[in-house]
Structure formats: C-alpha cells, structure tokens
Short mmCIF file of C-alpha atoms in Angstrom, two decimals:
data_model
loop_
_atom_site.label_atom_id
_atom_site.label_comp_id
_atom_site.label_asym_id
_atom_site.label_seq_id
_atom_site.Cartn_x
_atom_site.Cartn_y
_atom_site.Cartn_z
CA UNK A 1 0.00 0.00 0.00
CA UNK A 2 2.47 2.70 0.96
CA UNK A 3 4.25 1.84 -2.94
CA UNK A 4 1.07 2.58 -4.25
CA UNK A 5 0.98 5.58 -2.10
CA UNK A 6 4.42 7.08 -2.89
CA UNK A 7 2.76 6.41 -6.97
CA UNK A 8 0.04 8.17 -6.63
CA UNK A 9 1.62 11.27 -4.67
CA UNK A 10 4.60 11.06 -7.55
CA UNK A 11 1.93 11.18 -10.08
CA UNK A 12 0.15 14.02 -8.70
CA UNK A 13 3.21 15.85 -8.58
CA UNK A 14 4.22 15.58 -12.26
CA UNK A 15 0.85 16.50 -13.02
CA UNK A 16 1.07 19.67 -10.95
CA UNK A 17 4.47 20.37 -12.79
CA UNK A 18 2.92 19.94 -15.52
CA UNK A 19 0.32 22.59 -14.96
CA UNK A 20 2.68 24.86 -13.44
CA UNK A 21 4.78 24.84 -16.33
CA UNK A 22 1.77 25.49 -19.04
CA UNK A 23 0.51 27.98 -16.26
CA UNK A 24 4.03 29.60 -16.63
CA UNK A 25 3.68 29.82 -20.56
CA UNK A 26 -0.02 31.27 -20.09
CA UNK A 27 1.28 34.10 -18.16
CA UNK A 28 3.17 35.20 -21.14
CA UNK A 29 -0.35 35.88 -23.04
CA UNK A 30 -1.27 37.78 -19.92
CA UNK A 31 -1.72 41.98 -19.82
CA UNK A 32 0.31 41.99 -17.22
CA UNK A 33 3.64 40.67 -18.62
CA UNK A 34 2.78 42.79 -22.49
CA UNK A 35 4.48 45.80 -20.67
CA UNK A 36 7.34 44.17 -19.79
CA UNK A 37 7.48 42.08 -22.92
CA UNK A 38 6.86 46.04 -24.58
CA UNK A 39 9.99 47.21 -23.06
CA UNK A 40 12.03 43.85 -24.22
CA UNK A 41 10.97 44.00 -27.99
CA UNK A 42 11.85 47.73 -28.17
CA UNK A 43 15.37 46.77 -25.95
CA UNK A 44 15.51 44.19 -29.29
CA UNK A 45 14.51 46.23 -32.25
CA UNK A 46 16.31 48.85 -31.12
CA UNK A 47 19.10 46.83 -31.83
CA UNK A 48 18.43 45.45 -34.76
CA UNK A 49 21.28 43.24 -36.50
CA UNK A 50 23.10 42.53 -33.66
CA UNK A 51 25.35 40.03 -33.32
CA UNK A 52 23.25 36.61 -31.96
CA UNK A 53 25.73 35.90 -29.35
CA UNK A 54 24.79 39.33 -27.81
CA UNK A 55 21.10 38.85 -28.25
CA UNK A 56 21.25 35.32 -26.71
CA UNK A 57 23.49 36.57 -23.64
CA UNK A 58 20.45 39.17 -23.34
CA UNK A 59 17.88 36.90 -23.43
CA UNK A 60 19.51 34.17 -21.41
CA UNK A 61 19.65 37.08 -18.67
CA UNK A 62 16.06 37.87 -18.50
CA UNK A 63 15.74 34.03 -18.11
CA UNK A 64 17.69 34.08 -15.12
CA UNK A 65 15.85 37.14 -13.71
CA UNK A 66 12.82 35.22 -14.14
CA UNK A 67 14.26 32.42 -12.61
CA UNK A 68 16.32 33.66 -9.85
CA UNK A 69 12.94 35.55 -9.43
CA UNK A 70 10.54 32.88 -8.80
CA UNK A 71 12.92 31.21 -6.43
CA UNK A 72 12.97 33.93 -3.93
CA UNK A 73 9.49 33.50 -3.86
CA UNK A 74 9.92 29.89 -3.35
CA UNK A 75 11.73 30.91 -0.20
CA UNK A 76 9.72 32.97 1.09
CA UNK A 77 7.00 30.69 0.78
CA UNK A 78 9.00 28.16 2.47
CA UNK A 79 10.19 30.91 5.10
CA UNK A 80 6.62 32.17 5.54
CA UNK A 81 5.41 28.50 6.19
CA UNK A 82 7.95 27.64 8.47
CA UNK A 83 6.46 29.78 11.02
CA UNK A 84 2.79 29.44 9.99
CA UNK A 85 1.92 32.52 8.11
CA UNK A 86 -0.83 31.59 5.39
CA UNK A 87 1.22 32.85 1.93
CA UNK A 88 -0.65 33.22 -0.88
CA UNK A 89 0.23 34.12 -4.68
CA UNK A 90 -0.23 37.61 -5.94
CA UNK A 91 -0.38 38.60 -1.94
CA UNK A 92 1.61 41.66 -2.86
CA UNK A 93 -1.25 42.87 -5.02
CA UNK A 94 -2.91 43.52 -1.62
CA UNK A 95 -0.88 46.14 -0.42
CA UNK A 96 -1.93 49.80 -0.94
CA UNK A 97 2.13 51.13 -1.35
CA UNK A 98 2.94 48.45 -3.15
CA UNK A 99 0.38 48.90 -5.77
CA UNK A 100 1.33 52.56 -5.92
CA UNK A 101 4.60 51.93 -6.54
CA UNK A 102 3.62 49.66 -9.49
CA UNK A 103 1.36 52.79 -10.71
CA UNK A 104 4.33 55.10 -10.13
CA UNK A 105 7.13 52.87 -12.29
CA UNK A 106 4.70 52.33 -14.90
CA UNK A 107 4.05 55.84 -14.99
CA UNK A 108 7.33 56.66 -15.29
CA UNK A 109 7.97 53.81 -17.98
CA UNK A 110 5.02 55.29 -19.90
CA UNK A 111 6.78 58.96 -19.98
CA UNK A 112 10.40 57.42 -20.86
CA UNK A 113 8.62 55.73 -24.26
CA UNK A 114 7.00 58.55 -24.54
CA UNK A 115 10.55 60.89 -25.05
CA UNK A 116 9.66 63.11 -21.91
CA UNK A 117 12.94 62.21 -20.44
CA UNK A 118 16.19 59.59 -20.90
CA UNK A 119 18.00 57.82 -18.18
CA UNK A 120 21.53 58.26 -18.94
CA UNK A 121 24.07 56.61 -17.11
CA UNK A 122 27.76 58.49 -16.00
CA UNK A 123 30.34 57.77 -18.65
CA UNK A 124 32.44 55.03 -16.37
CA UNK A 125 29.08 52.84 -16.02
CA UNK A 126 28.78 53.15 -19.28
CA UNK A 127 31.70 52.42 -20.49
CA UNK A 128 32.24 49.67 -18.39
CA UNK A 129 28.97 48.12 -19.15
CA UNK A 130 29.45 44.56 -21.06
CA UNK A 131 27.48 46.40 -24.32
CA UNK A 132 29.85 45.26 -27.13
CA UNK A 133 28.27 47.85 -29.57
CA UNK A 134 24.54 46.61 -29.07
CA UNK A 135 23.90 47.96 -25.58
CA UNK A 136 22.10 45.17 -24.77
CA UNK A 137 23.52 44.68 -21.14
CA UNK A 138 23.25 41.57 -18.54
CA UNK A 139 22.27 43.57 -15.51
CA UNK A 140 19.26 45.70 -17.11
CA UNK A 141 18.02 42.50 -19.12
CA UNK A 142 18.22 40.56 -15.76
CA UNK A 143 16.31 43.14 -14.07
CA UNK A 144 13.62 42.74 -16.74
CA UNK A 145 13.21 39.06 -16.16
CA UNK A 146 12.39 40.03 -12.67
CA UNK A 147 10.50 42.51 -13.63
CA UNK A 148 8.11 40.42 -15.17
CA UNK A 149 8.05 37.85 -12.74
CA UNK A 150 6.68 40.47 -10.63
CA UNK A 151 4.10 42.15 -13.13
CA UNK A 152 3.17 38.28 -13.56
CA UNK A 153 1.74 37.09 -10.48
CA UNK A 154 -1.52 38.74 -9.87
CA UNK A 155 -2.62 37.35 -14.30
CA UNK A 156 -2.08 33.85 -13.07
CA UNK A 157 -4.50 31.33 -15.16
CA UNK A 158 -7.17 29.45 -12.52
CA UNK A 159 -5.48 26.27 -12.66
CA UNK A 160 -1.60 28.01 -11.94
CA UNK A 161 -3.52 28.90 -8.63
CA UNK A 162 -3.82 25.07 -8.12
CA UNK A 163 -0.26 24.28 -8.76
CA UNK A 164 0.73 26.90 -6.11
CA UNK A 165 -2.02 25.62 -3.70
CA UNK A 166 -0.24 21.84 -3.48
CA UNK A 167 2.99 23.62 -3.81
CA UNK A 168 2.27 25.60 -0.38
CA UNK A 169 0.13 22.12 1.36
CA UNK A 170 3.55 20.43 0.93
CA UNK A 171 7.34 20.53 1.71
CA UNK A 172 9.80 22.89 1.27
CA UNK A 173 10.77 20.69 -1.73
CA UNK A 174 7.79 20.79 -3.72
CA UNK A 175 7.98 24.49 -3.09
CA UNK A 176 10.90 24.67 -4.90
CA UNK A 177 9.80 22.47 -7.76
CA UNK A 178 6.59 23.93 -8.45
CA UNK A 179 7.67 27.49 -8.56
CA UNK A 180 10.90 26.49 -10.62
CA UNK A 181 8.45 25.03 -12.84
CA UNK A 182 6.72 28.18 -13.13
CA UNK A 183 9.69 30.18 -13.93
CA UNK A 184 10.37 28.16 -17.01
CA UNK A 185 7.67 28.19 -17.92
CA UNK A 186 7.40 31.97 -18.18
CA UNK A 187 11.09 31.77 -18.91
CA UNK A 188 10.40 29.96 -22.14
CA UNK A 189 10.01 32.29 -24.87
CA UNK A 190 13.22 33.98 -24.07
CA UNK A 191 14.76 30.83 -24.06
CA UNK A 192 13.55 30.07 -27.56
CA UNK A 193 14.89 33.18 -28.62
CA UNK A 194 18.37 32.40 -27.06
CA UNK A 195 18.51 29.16 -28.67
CA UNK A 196 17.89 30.82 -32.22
CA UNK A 197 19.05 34.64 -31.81
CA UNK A 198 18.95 34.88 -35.15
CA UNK A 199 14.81 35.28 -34.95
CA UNK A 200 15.67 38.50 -33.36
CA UNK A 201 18.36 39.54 -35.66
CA UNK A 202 15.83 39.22 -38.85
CA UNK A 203 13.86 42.53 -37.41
CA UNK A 204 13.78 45.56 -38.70
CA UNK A 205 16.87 48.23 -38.34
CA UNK A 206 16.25 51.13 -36.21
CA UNK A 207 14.46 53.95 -37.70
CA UNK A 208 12.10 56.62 -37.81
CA UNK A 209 9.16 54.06 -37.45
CA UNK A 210 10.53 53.11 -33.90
CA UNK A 211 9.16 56.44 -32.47
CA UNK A 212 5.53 55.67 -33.14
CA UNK A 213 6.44 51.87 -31.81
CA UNK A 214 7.20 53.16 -28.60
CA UNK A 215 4.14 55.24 -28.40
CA UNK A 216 1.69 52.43 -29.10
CA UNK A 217 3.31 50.26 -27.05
CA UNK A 218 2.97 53.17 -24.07
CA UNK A 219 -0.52 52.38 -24.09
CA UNK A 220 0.06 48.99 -22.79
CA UNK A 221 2.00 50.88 -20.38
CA UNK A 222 -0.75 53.12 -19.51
CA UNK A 223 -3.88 50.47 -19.11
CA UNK A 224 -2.07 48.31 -16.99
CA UNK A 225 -1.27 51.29 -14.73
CA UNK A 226 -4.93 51.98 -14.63
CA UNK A 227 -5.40 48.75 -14.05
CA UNK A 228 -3.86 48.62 -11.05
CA UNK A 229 -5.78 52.10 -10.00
CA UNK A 230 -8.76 50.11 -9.58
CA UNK A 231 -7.67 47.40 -7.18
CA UNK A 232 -5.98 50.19 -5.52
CA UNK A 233 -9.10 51.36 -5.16
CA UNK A 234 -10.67 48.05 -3.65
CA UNK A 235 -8.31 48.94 -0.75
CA UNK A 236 -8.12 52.45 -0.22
CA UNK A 237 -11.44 53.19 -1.80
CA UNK A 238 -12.13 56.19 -5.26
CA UNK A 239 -10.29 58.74 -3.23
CA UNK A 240 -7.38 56.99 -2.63
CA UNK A 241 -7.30 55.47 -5.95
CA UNK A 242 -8.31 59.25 -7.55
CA UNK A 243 -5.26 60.83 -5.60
CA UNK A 244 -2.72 58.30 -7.11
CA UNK A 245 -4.16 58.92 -10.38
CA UNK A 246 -4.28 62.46 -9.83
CA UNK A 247 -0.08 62.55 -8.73
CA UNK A 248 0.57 60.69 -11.84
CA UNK A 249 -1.02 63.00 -14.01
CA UNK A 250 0.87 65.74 -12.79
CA UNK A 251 4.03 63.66 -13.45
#
C-alpha cells in the first residue's frame, strides 16, 4: 500500500508540474507581462542586427531574472510556512504602497517611451557596461526578467492557482519544484529566442518608425497602470485610488 501511495503522490506531482509549467507559458499571453514584454521587444529592435551571441546573452539574462525571481518567492514561501503565516500568490497585489509603486514605475515607464525624459548613465558605467556595440547589457536585461516575474503574479491562469495551492500544502521541496516550474515556464520564450538569436536579428533596423512603436506600445504601459488604479481602489477606496491617479497626471 504505501508503494502505491508514494505512486500516486509522484503522479500528482508531475501532473502539478505539468500545470505549473503550461501555467508559466499562459502568463506570457497575460496583460500583465505585455508591458514588460513592450519594453524587451523595443530593448531588441532597437538593436536590430546585432550580433546573436549578444542577443542570446540578453535573453539568457532575463531568463535568469525570471528564474532567480521565482525562487525567492519559493523561499519565502518556504520561510513564511515555516512559522505558519498563510502565503498566498499575488499577496503583494494587496498592499496599498505596493500597488502605488507599481502605478508610479509604470508611470514613469510610460513617460520614458513617450521621449519626456532619458536615463543616462555616467560615462564610467557606461563604459564599463558589457554592451559590445549593441547595448544590450546583462544587468538591465536581468532586471527585466524580474520585472516580469513580478508584473506576472496577480494574471495567473485558474489552474496556476492550483499548482501553487499543493505547492504551499507540501514541503519545502515541492515548493521549490513547483515554482521552478513556473519560472520556465514563463522563462520559455526567451529561451527560444536564445537558442535561435537569429529570430531576433531578422527585425527591422532602427528607424524613424521606432518612435511611433514606442508610443503604441505606451498604451500597454498606460492600461495596466490603470489597471492597477482600480484594485488600488478596492483597498483604499475612489479617493485613494483618484489621488494616485491624480499625482501621476501631474508627473
């Protein structure tokens, strides 16, 4: 009986991989990853041509934000049950300054695509910055894996919520598994791209047409922001919701 036991629980597990992994993919065809996946394909046409060892370093990067990403949550979920507290996905998505913030970056994000302003870094970053010509760097493509491991959580599919549920009613482990499984699957599409660059390097050189890009793709920028006004507003009720918007349209 206990073989047939340790079966069955094995089984179950795969199959919650499983869905964790599709879930992962899903999340990709979510609204709230198309800002971050805005930013990326801009990051990409922008540089146009370059060399595929460059573009797959990039891309392998934001893998490994994602990654490293969805592995801190793992341990906080681990640390969180180790000393009883109930953790739940998207449980950041809750807060009141947290979803602010979120309003606030995208804001800002919005108003860089827009040409308002540029973030220019001092000459020795810069120059020391691993760009090789493309300016496609490790640490800012990192940063946008784990930026859209973070804009991910609160789009997650009805059966991703599942995977997460048996992830947190087990071990430490499984914890780590299902949330690893998560990753890659979110991780995937920049790991296609890194294993054939060269379906990158076959867009479009920069031009003239990139301004209205970025503009259009603002918009994404923009409805998820407003988005998030209205669960801020769940919390902190129209006025508090109305104020935020209000700041950010003074921005």
């Amino acid at each position: 009986r206990s073989v047939v036991a340790m079966a069955e629980v094995s089984r179950g597990l795969i199959a919650v991989l499983v869905l964790a992994l599709l879930g992962g993919l899903i999340l990709n065809l979510m609204p709230c990853v198309l800002p971050v996946l805005s930013i990326k394909l801009l990051s990409v046409v922008g540089h146009g041509g370059a060399d595929p060892r460059t573009v797959r370093i990039g891309f392998l990067a934001s893998a490994a934000g994602i990654l490293v990403s969805f592995l801190v949550l793992a341990t906080g979920a681990v640390a969180l049950k180790s000393v009883d507290i109930a953790a739940a996905w998207g449980i950041q998505f809750q807060q009141p300054l947290f979803l602010a913030a979120m309003v606030a970056i995208l804001t800002l994000f919005a108003c860089n695509l827009w040409g308002l302003f540029e973030i220019r870094l001092p000459s020795k970053f810069a120059n020391a910055a691993p760009t090789a010509g493309s300016g496609i760097g490790f640490g800012s493509q990192f940063l946008n894996g784990a930026f859209a491991t973070v804009m991910a959580t609160p789009c997650s599919a009805p059966f991703l919520g599942t995977a997460i549920g048996f992830a947190l009613a087990r071990g430490a482990v499984e914890i780590y598994m299902v949330f690893f499984a998560l990753g890659v699957g979110l991780a995937v599409p920049y790991l296609v791209i890194a294993a054939a660059p060269k379906l990158v390097t076959w867009l479009p050189q920069p031009g003239q047409w990139m301004r209205t890009l970025r503009r259009l793709l603002s918009l994404a920028l923009v409805a998820t922001a407003a988005w998030l006004l209205t669960v801020l507003s769940v919390h902190t009720g129209f006025a508090g919701a109305g104020l935020i918007a209000l700041l950010m349209m003074a921005v």
